[in-house]
Short mmCIF file of C-alpha atoms and ligand atoms in Angstrom, two decimals:
data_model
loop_
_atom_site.label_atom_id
_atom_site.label_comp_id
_atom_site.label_asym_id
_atom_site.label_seq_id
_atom_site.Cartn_x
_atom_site.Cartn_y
_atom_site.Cartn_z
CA UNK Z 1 4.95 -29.26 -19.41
CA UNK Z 2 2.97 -31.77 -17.42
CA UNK Z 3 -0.69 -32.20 -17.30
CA UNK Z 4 -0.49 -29.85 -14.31
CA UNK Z 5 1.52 -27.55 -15.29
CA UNK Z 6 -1.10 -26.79 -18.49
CA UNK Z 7 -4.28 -26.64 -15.95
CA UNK Z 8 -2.36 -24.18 -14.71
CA UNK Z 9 -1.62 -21.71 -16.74
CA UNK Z 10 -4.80 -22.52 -18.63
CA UNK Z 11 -6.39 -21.49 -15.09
CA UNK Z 12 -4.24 -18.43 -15.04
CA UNK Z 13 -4.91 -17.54 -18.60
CA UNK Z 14 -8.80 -17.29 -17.10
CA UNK Z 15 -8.57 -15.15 -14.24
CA UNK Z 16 -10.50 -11.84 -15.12
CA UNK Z 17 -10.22 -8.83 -12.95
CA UNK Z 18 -12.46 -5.97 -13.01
CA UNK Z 19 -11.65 -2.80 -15.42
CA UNK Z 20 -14.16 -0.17 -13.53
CA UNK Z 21 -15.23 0.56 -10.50
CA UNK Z 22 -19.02 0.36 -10.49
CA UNK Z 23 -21.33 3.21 -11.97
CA UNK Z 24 -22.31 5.35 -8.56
CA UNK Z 25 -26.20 4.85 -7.82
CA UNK Z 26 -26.81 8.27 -6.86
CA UNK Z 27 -24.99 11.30 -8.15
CA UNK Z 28 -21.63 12.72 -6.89
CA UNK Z 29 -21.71 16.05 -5.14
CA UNK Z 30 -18.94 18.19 -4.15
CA UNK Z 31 -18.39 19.31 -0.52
CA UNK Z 32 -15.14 21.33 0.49
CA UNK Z 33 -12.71 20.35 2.98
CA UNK Z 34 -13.16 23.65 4.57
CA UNK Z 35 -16.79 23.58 5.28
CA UNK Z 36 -15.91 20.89 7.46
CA UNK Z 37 -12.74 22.18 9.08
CA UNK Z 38 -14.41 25.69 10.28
CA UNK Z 39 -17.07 23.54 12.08
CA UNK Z 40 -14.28 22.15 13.69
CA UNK Z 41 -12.03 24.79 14.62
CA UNK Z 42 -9.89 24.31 17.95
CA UNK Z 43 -9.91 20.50 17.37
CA UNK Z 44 -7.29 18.37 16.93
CA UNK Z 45 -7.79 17.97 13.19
CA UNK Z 46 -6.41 14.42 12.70
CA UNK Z 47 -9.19 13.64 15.34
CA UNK Z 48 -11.89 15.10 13.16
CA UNK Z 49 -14.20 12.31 11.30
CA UNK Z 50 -14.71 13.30 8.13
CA UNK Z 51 -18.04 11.96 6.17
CA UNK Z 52 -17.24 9.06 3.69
CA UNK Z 53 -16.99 11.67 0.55
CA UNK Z 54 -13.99 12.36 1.80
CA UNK Z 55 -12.83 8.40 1.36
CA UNK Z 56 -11.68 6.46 -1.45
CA UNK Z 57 -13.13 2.99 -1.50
CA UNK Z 58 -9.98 1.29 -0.24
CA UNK Z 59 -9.20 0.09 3.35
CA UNK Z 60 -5.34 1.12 4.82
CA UNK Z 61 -5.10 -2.75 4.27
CA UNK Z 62 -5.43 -2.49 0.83
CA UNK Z 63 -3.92 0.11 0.28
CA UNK Z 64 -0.67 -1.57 1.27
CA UNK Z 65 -1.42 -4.27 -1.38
CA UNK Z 66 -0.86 -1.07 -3.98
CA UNK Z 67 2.97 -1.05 -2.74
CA UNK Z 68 3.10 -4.60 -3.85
CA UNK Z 69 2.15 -3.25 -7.99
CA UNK Z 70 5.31 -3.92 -9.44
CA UNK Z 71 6.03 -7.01 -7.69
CA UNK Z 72 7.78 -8.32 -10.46
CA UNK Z 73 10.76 -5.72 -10.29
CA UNK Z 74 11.33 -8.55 -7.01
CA UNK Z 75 10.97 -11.48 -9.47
CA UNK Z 76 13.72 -9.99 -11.85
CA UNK Z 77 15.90 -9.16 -8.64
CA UNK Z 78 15.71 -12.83 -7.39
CA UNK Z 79 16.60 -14.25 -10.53
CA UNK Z 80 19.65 -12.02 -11.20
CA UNK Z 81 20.74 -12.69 -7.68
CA UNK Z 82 20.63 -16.49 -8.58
CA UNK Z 83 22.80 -16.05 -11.49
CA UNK Z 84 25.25 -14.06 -9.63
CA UNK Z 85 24.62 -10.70 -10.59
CA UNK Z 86 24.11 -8.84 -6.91
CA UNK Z 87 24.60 -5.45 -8.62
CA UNK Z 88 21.17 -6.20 -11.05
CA UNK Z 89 19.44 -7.55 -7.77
CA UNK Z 90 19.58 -4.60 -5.80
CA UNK Z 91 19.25 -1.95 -8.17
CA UNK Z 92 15.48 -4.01 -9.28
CA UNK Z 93 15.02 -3.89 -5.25
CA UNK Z 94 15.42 0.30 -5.21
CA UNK Z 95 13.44 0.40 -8.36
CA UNK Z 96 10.49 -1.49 -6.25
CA UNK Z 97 10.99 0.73 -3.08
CA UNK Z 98 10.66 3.30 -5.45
CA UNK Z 99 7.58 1.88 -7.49
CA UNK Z 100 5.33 1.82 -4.45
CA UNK Z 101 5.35 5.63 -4.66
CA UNK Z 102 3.77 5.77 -7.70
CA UNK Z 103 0.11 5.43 -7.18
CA UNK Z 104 -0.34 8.46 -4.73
CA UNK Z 105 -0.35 10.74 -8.18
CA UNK Z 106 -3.21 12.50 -7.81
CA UNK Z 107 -4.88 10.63 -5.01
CA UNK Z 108 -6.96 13.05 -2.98
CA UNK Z 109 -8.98 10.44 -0.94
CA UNK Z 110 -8.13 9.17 2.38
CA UNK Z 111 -8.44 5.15 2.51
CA UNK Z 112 -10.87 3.72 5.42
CA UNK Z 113 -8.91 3.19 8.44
CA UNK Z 114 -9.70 -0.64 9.05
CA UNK Z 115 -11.66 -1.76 12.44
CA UNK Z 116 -9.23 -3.92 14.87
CA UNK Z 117 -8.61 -7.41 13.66
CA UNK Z 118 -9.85 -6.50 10.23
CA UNK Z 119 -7.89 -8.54 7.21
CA UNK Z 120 -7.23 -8.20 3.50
CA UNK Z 121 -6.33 -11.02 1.53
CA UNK Z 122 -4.58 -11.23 -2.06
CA UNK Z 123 -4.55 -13.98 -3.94
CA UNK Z 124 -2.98 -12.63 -7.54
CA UNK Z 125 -1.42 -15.99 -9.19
CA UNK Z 126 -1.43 -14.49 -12.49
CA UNK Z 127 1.59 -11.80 -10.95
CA UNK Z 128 2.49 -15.10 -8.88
CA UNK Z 129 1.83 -13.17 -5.34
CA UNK Z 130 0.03 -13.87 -2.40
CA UNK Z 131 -0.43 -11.19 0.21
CA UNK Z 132 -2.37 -11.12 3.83
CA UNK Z 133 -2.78 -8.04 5.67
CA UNK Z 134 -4.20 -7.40 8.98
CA UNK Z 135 -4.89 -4.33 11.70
CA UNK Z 136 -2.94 -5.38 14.79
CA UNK Z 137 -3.52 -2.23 16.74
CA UNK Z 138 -5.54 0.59 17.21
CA UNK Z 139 -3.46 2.90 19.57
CA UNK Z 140 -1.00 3.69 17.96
CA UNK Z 141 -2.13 2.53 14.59
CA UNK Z 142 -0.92 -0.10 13.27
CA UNK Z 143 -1.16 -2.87 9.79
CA UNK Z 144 0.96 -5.96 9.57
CA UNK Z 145 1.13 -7.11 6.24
CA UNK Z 146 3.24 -10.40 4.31
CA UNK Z 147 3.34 -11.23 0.89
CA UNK Z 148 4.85 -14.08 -0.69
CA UNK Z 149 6.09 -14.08 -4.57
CA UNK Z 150 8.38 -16.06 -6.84
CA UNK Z 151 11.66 -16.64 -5.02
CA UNK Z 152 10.88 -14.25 -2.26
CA UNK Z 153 8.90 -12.90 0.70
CA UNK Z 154 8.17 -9.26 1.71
CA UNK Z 155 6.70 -8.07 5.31
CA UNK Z 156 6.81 -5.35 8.12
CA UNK Z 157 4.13 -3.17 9.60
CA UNK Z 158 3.14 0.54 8.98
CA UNK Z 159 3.42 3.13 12.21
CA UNK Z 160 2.89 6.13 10.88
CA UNK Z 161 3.66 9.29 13.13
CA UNK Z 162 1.54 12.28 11.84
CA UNK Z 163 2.47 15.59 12.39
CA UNK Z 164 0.00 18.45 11.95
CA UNK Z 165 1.25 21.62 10.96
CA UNK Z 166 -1.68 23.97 10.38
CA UNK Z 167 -1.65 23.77 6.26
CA UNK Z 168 -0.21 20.21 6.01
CA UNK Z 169 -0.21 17.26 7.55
CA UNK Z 170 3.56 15.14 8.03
CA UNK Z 171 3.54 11.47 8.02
CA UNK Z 172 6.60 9.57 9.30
CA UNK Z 173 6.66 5.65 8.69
CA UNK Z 174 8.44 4.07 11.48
CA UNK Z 175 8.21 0.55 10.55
CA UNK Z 176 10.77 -1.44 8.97
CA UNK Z 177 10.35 -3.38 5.97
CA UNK Z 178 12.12 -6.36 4.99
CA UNK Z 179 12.80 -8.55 1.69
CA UNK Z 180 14.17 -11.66 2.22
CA UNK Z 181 14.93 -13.96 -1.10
CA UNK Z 182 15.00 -17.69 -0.80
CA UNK Z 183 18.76 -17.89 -1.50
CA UNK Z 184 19.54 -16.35 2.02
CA UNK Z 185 19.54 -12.21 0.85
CA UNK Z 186 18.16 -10.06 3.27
CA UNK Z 187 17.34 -6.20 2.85
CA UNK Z 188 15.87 -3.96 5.47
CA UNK Z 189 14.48 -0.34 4.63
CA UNK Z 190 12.00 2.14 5.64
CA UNK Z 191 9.78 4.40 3.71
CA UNK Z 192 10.44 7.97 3.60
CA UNK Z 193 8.36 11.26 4.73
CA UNK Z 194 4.98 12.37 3.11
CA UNK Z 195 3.62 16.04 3.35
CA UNK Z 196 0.54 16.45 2.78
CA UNK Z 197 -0.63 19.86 1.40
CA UNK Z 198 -2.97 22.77 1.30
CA UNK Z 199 -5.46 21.01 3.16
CA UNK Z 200 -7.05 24.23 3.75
CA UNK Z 201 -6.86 26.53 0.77
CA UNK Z 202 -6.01 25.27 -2.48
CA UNK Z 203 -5.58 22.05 -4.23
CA UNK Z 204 -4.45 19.19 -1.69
CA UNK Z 205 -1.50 17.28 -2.91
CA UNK Z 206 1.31 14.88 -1.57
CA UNK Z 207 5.17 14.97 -1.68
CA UNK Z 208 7.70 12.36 -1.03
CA UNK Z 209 10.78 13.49 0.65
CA UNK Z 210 13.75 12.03 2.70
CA UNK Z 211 16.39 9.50 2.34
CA UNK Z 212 16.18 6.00 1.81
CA UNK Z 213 18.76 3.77 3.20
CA UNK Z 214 18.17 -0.01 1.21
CA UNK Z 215 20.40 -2.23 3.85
CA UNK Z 216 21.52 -5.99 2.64
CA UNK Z 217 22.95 -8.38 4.28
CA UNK Z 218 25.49 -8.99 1.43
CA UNK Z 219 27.56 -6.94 -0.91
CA UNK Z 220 25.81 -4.25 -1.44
CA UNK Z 221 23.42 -1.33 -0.02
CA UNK Z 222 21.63 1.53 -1.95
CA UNK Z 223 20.92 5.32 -1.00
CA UNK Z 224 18.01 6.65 -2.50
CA UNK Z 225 16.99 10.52 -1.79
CA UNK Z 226 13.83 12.00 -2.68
CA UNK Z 227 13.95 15.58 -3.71
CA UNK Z 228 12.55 18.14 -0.61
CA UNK Z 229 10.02 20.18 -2.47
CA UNK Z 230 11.08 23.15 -3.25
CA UNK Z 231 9.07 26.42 -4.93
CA UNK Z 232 8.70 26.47 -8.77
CA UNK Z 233 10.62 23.14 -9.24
CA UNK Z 234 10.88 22.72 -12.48
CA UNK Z 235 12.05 18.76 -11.90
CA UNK Z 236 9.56 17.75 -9.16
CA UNK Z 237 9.16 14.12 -7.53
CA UNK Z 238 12.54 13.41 -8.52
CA UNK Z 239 14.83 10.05 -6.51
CA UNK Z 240 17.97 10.11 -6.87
CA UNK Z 241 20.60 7.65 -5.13
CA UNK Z 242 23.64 5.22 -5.61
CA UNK Z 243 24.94 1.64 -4.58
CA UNK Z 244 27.50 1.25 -2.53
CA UNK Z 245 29.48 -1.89 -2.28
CA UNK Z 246 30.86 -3.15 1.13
CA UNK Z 247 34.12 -1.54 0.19
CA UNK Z 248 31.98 2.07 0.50
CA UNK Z 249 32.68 2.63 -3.57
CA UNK Z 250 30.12 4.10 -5.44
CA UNK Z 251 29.43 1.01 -8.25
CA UNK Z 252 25.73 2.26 -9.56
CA UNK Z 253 23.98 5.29 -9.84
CA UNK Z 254 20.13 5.60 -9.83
CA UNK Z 255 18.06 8.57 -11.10
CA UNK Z 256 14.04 9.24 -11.72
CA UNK Z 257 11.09 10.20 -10.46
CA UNK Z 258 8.42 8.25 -7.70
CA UNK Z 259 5.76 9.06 -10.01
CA UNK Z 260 6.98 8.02 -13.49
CA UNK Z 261 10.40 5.87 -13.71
CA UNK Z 262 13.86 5.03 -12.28
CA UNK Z 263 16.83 4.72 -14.53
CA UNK Z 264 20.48 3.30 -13.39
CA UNK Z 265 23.79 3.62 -14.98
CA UNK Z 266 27.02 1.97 -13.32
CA UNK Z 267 29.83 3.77 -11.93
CA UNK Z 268 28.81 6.79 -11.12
CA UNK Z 269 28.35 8.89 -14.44
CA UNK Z 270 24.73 10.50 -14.16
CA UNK Z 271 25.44 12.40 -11.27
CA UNK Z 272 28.90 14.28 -13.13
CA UNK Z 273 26.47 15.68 -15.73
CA UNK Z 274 26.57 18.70 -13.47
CA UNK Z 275 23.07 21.33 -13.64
CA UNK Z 276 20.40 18.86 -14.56
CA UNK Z 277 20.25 15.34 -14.02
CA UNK Z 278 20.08 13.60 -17.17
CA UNK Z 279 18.99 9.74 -18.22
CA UNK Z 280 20.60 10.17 -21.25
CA UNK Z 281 22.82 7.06 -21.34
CA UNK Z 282 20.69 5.45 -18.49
CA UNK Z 283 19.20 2.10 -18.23
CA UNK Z 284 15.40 1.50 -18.11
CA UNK Z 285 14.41 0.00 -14.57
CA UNK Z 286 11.14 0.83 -14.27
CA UNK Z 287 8.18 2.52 -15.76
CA UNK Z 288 4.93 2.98 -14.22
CA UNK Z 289 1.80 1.39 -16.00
CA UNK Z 290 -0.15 3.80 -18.09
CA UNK Z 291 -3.44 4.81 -15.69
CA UNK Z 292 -6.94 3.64 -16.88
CA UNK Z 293 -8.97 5.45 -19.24
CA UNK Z 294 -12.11 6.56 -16.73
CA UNK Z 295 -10.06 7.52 -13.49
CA UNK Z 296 -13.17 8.51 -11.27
CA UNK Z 297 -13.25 11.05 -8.79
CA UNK Z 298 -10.55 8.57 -6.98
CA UNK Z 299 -8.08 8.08 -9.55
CA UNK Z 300 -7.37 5.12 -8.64
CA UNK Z 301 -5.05 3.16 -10.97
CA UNK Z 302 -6.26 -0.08 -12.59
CA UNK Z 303 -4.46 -2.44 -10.37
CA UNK Z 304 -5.95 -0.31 -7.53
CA UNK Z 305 -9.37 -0.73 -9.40
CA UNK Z 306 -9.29 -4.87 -8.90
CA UNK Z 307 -8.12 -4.76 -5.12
CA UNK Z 308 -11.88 -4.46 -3.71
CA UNK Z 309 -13.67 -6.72 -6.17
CA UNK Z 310 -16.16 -9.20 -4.82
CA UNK Z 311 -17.05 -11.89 -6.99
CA UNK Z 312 -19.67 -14.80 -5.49
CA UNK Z 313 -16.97 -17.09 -5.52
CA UNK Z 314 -14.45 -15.17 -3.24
CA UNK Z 315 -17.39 -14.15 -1.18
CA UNK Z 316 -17.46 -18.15 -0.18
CA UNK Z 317 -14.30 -18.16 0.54
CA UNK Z 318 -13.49 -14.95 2.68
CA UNK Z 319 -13.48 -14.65 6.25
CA UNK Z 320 -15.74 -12.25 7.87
CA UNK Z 321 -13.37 -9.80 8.45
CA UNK Z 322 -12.32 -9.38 4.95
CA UNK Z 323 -11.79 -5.67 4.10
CA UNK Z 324 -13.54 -6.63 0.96
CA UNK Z 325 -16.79 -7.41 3.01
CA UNK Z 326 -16.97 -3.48 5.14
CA UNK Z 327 -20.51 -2.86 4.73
CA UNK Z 328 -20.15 1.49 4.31
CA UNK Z 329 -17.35 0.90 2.28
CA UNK Z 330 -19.12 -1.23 -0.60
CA UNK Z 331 -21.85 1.41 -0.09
CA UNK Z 332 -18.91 4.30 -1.08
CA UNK Z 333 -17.91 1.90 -3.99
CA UNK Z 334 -21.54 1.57 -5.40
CA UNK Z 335 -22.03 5.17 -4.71
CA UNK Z 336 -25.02 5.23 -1.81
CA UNK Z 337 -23.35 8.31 -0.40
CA UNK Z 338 -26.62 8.13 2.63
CA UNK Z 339 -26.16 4.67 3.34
CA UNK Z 340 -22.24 4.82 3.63
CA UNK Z 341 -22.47 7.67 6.10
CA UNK Z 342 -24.69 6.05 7.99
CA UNK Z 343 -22.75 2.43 8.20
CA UNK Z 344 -19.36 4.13 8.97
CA UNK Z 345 -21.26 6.47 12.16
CA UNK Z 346 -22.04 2.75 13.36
CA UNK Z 347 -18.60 1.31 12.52
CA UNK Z 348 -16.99 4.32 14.08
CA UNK Z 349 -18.75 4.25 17.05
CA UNK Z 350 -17.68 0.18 17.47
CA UNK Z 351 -14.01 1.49 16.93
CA UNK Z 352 -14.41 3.25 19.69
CA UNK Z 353 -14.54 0.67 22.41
CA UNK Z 354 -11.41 -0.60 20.44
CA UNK Z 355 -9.30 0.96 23.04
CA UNK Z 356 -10.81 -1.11 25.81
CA UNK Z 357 -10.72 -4.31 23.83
CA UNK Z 358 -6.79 -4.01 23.11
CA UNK Z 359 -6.25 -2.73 27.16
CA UNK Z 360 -8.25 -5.91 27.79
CA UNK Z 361 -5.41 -8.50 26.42
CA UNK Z 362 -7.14 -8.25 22.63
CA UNK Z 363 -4.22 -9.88 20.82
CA UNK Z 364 -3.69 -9.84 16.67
CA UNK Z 365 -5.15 -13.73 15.30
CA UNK Z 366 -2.16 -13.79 12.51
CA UNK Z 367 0.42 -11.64 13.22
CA UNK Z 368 3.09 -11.23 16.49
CA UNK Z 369 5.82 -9.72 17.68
CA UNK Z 370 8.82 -10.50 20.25
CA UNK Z 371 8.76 -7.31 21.85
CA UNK Z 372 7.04 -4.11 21.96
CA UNK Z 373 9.40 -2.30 19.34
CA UNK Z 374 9.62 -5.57 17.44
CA UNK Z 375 7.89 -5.99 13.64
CA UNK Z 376 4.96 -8.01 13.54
CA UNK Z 377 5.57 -11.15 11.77
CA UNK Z 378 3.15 -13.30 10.21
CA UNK Z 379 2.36 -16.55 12.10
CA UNK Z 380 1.45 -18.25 9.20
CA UNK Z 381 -1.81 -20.86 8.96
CA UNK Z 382 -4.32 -18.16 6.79
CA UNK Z 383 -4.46 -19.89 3.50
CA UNK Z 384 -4.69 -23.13 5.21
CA UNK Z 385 -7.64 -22.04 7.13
CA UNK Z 386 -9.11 -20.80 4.34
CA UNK Z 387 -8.42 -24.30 2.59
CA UNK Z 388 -11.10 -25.52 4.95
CA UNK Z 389 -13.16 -22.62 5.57
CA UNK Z 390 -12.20 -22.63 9.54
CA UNK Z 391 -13.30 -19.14 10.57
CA UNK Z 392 -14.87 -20.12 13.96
CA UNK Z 393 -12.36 -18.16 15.43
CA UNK Z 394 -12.56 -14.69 14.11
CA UNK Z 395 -14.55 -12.32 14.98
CA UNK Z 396 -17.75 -10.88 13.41
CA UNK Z 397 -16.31 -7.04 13.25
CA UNK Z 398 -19.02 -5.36 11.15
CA UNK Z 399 -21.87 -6.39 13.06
CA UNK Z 400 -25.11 -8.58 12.03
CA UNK Z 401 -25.53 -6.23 9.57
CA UNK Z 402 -26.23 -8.14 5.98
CA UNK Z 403 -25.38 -6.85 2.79
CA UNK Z 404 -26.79 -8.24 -0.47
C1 CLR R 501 -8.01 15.38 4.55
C2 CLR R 501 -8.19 14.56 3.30
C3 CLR R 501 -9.52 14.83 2.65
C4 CLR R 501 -7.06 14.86 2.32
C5 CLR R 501 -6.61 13.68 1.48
C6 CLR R 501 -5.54 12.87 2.18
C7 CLR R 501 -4.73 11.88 1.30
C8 CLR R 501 -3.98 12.64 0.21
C9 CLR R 501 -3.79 11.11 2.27
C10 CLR R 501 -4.63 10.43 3.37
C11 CLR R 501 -3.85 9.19 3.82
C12 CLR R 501 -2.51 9.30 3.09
C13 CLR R 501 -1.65 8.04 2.94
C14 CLR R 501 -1.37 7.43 4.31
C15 CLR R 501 -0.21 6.55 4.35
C16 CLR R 501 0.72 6.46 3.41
C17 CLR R 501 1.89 5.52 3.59
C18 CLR R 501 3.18 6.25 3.29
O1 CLR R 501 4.29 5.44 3.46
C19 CLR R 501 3.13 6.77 1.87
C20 CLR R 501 2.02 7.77 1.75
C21 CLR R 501 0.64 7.23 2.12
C22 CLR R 501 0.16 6.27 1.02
C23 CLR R 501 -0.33 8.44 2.28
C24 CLR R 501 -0.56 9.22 0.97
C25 CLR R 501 -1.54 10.40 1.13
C26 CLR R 501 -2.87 9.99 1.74
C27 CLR R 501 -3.63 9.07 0.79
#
């Protein structure tokens, strides 16, 4: 190792991310989901703005970020691809698609729906990923987000199409996601459905459901479905799926759950085991990380927990429309319920006239797109602004307002 090389990874050996969310200044109350929805009966309920206790401290922006947790199932894929070994690359790709899942476990909180133009940066050396997100349209809704990691890059945008259904919500991801490794290997997927549940009597929950199609460019291509929900499952949140080579034979077979692990096997033995699905003679793909200690009333997970953090020296750095710097959103995080409510009213109320910016020729500062059913791709030149602190050109989204 070179001089370089040892400042470095002494540098990354220093990096120190936050454990905790902050202690909340003023004390947490409880207010039901109903007593807002009867106050708001005959409106369209996806339309209805709920006060901040119903939102996690997370922006949709960042909340894509979470997908990227086990970024190093990507790592492992790239370097098997390099030696040769396809098979090992694609099954650590359906183990990532998978992985993403994970952190919706007992999430109740909806994440703040970023203004237009708003932006969320990642700069996570220690897991050897950078990621840039950014709202590129209001109506529909829609994030553009590109990460870069060791040997590979990772983009597409989410369109989600919600459907309401009196006692649960249905969100369909339209977007396309692609993974493209250095070498050349390109795979294209979407994410599945998510039902939402009981959002008027009970306790709300989420389900994953729908089939994965994982297309490459090479040999292979996965399948991965995720078990329909069914009454008194005694196996919930289970994935189950196979690769296929380009000859259509089965060579792999994956089984696990979104909100625990993935196992593989090749050939196509763990499916024969006929009633229940076993892992018996499985391989270990992925596991998810253990969550921290103190969940909170957000249970967020501890990589979740570091996404929002604002030390001095990134405040320098970020421009102003930095997720990170969302005025009733740090007020949510530090637990000043009042002020938080108050900041998003005058947020939401700016979001409004969001409509007439975008009719008006608004156009996206990082991201475009061909056509109008085209993904937004990144158009590269954030980090390099950032190099030289050349913000001039974005816009102040969250107002004059000044937050110590
Ligand atoms: C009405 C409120 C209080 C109920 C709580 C809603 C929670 C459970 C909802 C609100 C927004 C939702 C998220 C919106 C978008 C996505 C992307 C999708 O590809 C996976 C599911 C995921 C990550 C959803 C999970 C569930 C979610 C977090």
């Amino acid at each position: 190792m070179d001089e370089g090389q040892l400042n470095y990874q002494n540098m990354l050996l220093h990096i120190k991310r936050r454990t905790k969310l902050p202690k909340p200044i003023e004390r947490e109350k409880g207010v039901s989901l109903w007593s807002i929805i009867k106050d708001n009966v005959g409106k369209d309920l996806t339309r209805v703005c709920l006060p901040v206790y119903f939102n996690e401290p997370l922006s949709s922006l960042q909340k894509c970020f979470e997908d990227l947790e086990y970024s190093y199932l990507l790592d492992q894929a790239y370097e098997h691809g390099k030696k040769g070994n396809g098979l090992m690359r694609i099954l650590n790709v359906a183990a990532f698609a998978v992985s993403g899942y994970s952190s919706c476990d007992g999430r109740l909180c909806k994440p703040f729906n970023p203004l237009l133009g708003e932006t969320y940066e990642a700069d996570y050396p220690e897991k050897g990923v950078r990621f840039f997100a950014e709202k590129v349209s209001h109506h529909p809704m829609l994030i553009a987000c590109h990460c870069e990691g060791r040997g590979w890059k990772f983009w597409g945008d989410s369109n989600l199409r919600s459907k309401f259904r009196g006692q649960s919500i249905q969100l369909d991801p339209l977007g396309v996601l692609t993974l493209e490794f250095d070498d050349g290997e390109i795979f294209h997927w979407s994410k599945v459905t998510t039902t939402i549940y009981n959002l008027i009597l009970g306790k709300v929950y989420c389900n994953h459901h729908g089939t994965m199609n994982i297309l490459g460019n090479r040999q292979y291509s996965c399948k991965l479905k995720f078990k329909e929900q069914s009454l008194l499952d005694r196996n919930p949140h289970q994935v189950l799926g196979f690769v296929e080579d380009i000859n259509g034979s089965k060579v792999a077979t994956l089984v696990g759950k979104w909100d625990d692990s993935m196992y593989f096997s090749f050939g196509d033995e763990i499916l024969k085991t006929k009633s229940s699905v076993s892992t018996d003679n499985a391989n270990l793909l992925w596991k998810r990380n253990k969550p921290p200690t103190d969940p909170t009333r957000y249970n967020l997970t501890s990589f979740a927990i570091t996404l929002n953090e604002l030390t001095s020296e990134l405040k320098e750095k970020l421009p102003p429309t930095d997720s990170r710097l969302r005025p009733d959103q740090r007020y949510l995080e530090n637990g000043e319920y009042e002020k938080a409510n108050a900041e998003k009213l005058r947020l939401e109320k700016r979001q409004r006239m969001s409509r007439k910016l975008q009719e008006n020729g608004w156009k996206p500062r990082w991201f475009q797109r061909d056509s109008e059913d085209a993904t937004f791709c990144y158009t590269g030149g954030y980090w390099e602004a950032r190099e030289q602190q050349k913000w001039d050109d974005c816009m102040d989204i969250f107002g004059e307002y000044s937050m110590n």
